[in-house]
Tab-separated table of C-alpha atoms in Angstrom:
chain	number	residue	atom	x	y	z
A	1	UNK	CA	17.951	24.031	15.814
A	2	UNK	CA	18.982	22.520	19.126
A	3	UNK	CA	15.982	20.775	21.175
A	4	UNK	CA	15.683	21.909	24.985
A	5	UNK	CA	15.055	17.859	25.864
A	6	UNK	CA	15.414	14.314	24.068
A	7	UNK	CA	11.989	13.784	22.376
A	8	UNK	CA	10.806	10.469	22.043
A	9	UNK	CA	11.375	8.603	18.865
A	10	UNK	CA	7.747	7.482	17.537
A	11	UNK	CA	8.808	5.785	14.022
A	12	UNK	CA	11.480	3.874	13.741
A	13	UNK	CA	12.748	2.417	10.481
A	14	UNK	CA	15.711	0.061	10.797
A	15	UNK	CA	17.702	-1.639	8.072
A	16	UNK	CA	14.802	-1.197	5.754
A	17	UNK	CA	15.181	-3.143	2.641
A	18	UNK	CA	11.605	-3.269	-0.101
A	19	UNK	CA	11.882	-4.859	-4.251
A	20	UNK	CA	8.749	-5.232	-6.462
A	21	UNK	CA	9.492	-8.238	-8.533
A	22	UNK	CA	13.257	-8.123	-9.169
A	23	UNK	CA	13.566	-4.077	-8.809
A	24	UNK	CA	14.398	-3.191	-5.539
A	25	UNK	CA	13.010	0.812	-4.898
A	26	UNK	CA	14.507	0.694	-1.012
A	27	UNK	CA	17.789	-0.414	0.280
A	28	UNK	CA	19.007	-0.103	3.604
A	29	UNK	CA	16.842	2.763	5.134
A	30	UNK	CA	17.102	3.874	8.340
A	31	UNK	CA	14.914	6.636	9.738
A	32	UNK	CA	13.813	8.106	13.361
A	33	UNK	CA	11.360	10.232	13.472
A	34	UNK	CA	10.870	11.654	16.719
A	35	UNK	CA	7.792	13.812	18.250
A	36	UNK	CA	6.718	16.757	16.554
A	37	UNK	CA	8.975	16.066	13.709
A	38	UNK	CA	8.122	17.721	11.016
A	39	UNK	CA	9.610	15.406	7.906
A	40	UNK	CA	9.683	15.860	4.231
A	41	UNK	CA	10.538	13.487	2.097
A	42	UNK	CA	12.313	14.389	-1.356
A	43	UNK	CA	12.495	12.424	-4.392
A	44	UNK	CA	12.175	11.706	-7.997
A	45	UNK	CA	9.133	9.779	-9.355
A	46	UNK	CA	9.731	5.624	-8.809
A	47	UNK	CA	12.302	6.839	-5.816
A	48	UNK	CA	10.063	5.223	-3.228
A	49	UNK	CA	8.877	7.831	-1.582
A	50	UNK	CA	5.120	6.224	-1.391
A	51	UNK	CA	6.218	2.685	-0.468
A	52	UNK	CA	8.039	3.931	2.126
A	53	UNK	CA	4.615	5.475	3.498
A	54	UNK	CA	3.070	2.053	2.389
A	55	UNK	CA	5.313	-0.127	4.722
A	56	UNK	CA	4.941	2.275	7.904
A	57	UNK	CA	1.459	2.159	7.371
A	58	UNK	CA	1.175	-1.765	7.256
A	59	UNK	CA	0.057	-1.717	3.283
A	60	UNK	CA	2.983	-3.244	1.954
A	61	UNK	CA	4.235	-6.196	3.633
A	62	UNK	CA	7.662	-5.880	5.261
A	63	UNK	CA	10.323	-7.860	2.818
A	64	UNK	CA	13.495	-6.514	5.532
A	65	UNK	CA	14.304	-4.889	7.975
A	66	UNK	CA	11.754	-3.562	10.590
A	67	UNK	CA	9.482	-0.860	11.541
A	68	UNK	CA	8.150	0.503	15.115
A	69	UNK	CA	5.714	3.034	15.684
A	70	UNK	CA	5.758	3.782	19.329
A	71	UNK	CA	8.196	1.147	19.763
A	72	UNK	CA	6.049	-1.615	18.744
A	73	UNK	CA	5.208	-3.877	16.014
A	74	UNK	CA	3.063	-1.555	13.237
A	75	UNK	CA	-0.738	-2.977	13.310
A	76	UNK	CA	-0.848	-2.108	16.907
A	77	UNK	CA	-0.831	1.796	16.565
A	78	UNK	CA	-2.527	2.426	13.115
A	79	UNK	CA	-4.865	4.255	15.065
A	80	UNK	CA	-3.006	7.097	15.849
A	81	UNK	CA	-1.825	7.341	12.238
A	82	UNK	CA	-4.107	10.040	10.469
A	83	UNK	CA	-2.897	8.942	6.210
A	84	UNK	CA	-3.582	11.393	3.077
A	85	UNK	CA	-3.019	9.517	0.194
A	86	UNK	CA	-1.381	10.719	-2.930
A	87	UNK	CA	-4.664	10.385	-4.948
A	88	UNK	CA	-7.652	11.729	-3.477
A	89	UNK	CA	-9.669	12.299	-6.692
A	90	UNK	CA	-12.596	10.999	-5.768
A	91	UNK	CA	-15.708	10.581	-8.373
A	92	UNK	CA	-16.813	14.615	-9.069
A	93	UNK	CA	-20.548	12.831	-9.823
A	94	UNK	CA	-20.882	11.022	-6.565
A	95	UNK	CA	-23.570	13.316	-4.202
A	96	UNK	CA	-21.791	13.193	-1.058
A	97	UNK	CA	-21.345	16.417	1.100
A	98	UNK	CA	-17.761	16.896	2.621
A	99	UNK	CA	-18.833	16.547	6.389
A	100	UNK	CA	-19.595	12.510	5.233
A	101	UNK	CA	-16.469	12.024	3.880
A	102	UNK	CA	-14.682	13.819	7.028
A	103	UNK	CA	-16.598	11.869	9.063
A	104	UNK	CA	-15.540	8.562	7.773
A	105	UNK	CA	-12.356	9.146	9.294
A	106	UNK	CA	-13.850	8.320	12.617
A	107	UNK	CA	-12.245	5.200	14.289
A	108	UNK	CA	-15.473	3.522	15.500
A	109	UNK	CA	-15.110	-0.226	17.060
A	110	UNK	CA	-18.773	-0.604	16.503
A	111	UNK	CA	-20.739	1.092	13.558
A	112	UNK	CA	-23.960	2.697	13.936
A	113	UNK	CA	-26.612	1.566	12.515
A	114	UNK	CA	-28.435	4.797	12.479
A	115	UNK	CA	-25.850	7.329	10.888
A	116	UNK	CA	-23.132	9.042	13.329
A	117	UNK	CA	-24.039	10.425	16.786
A	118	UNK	CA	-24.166	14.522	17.450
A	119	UNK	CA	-20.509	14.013	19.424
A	120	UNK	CA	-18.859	12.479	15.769
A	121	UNK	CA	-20.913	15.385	14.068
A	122	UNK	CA	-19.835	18.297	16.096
A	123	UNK	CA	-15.986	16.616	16.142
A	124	UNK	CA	-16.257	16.593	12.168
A	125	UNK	CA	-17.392	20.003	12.530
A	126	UNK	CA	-14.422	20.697	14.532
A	127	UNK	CA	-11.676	18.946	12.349
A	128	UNK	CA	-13.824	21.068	9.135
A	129	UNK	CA	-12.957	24.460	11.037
A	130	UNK	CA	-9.546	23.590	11.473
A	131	UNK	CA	-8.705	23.300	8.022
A	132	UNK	CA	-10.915	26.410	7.171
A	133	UNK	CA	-13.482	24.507	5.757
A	134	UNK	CA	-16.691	24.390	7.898
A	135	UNK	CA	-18.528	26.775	5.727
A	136	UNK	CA	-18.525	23.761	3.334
A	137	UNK	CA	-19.895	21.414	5.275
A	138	UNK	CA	-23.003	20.745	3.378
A	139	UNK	CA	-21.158	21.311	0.025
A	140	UNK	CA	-20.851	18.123	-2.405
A	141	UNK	CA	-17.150	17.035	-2.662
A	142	UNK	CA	-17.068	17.509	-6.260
A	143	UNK	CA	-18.244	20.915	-6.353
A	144	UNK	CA	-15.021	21.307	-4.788
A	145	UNK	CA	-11.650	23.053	-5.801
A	146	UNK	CA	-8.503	20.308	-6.028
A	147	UNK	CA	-6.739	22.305	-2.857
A	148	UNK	CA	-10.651	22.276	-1.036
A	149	UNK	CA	-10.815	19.078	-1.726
A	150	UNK	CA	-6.909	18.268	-0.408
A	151	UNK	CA	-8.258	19.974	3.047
A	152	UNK	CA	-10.798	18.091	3.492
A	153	UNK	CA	-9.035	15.072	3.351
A	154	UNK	CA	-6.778	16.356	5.819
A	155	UNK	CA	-9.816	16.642	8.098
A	156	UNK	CA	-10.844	13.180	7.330
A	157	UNK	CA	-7.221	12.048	8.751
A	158	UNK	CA	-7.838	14.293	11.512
A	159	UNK	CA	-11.318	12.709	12.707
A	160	UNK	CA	-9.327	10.135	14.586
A	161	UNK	CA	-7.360	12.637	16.534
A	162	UNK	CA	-4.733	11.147	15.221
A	163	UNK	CA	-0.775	11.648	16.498
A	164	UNK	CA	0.855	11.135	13.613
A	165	UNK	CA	-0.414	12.507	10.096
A	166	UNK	CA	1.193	10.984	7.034
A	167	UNK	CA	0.373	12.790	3.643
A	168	UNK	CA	1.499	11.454	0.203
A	169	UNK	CA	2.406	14.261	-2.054
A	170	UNK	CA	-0.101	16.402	-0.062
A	171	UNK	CA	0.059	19.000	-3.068
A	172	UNK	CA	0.563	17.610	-6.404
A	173	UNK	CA	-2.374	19.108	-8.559
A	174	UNK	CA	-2.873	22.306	-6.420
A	175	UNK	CA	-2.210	25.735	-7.419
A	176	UNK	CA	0.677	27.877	-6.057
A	177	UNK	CA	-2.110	29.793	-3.568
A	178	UNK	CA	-3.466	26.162	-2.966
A	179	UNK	CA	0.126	24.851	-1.922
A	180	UNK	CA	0.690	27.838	0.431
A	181	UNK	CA	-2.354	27.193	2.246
A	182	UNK	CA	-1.825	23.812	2.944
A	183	UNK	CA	1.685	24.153	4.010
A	184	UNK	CA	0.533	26.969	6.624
A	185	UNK	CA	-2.437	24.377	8.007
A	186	UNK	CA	0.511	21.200	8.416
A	187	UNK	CA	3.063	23.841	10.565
A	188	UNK	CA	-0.372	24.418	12.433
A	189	UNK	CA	-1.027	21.462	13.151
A	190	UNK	CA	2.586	20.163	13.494
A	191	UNK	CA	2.284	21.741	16.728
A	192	UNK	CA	0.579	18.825	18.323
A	193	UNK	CA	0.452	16.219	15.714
A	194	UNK	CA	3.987	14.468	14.243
């Protein structure tokens, strides 16, 4: 597919070198990912598919080589990195509702003291409808299917209106109906969101 324009190159992975111990999992990676990329990364267990995700999201420290996201240093635009990690089991006993644990995706400088104010609520509310979920609102996580609960972890990444969304094996542990659903919500949402 030929692009109209250049678009803007928003991660940039250059000469990208990463060992644990002795066994090096990356060697010499170099990667742009440009606006509205839609990327998919391919690999065999161990292949270092996660640490990649690790090292552009400032988990793993940089061994060599370099990453930019907006062509700067990492820790500077976190923010507008939205990140679904590979395990979101969380504990089925736990009595949280899913609109909490969307709305601890909010990027808040200062915490409230008092719970989350109506703008944060009705913005959770918004993320929970975009991912087909705001009829569960006030439903306890773990009463949850695996691909429910998948979605609303994708709204949780979406509370910070973020510009980039990373997801780690977004559906390992989801049925084939499950799977299909999710992958119609990212090429929704890959529409304004990297």
């Amino acid at each position: 597919m030929q692009k109209n324009k250049k678009q803007k190159v928003i991660i940039e992975v250059q000469n990208l070198s990463f060992s644990y111990d002795k066994e090096k999992v990356l060697q010499n990676i170099n990667l742009n990912v440009e606006e509205k990329d839609f990327l998919v990364l391919i690999g065999p267990n161990g292949g270092g598919k996660s640490t990649l995700i690790k090292l552009i999201l400032g988990i793993n420290k940089l061994q060599t080589g370099s990453i930019k996201i907006f062509n700067q240093a990492i820790k500077k635009n976190l923010s507008h990195i939205g990140y679904v990690p590979q395990n979101t089991n969380v504990n089925l006993d736990f009595p949280i509702k899913t609109i909490e644990v969307v709305m601890m995706g909010h990027h808040s400088n200062k915490p409230s003291i008092f719970g989350y104010k109506k703008e944060e609520i009705a913005h959770a509310m918004h993320v929970l409808k975009q991912v087909g979920m705001e009829d569960f609102a006030h439903t306890k996580i773990g009463s949850l299917s695996g691909g429910q609960r998948q979605r609303i972890m994708i709204a949780r990444a979406l509370c910070s209106n973020p510009k980039i969304l990373l997801l780690d094996e977004p559906t390992s542990s989801i049925d084939a109906d499950g799977q299909k659903q999710i992958y119609e919500l990212l090429k929704e949402l890959n529409k304004r969101i990297t």
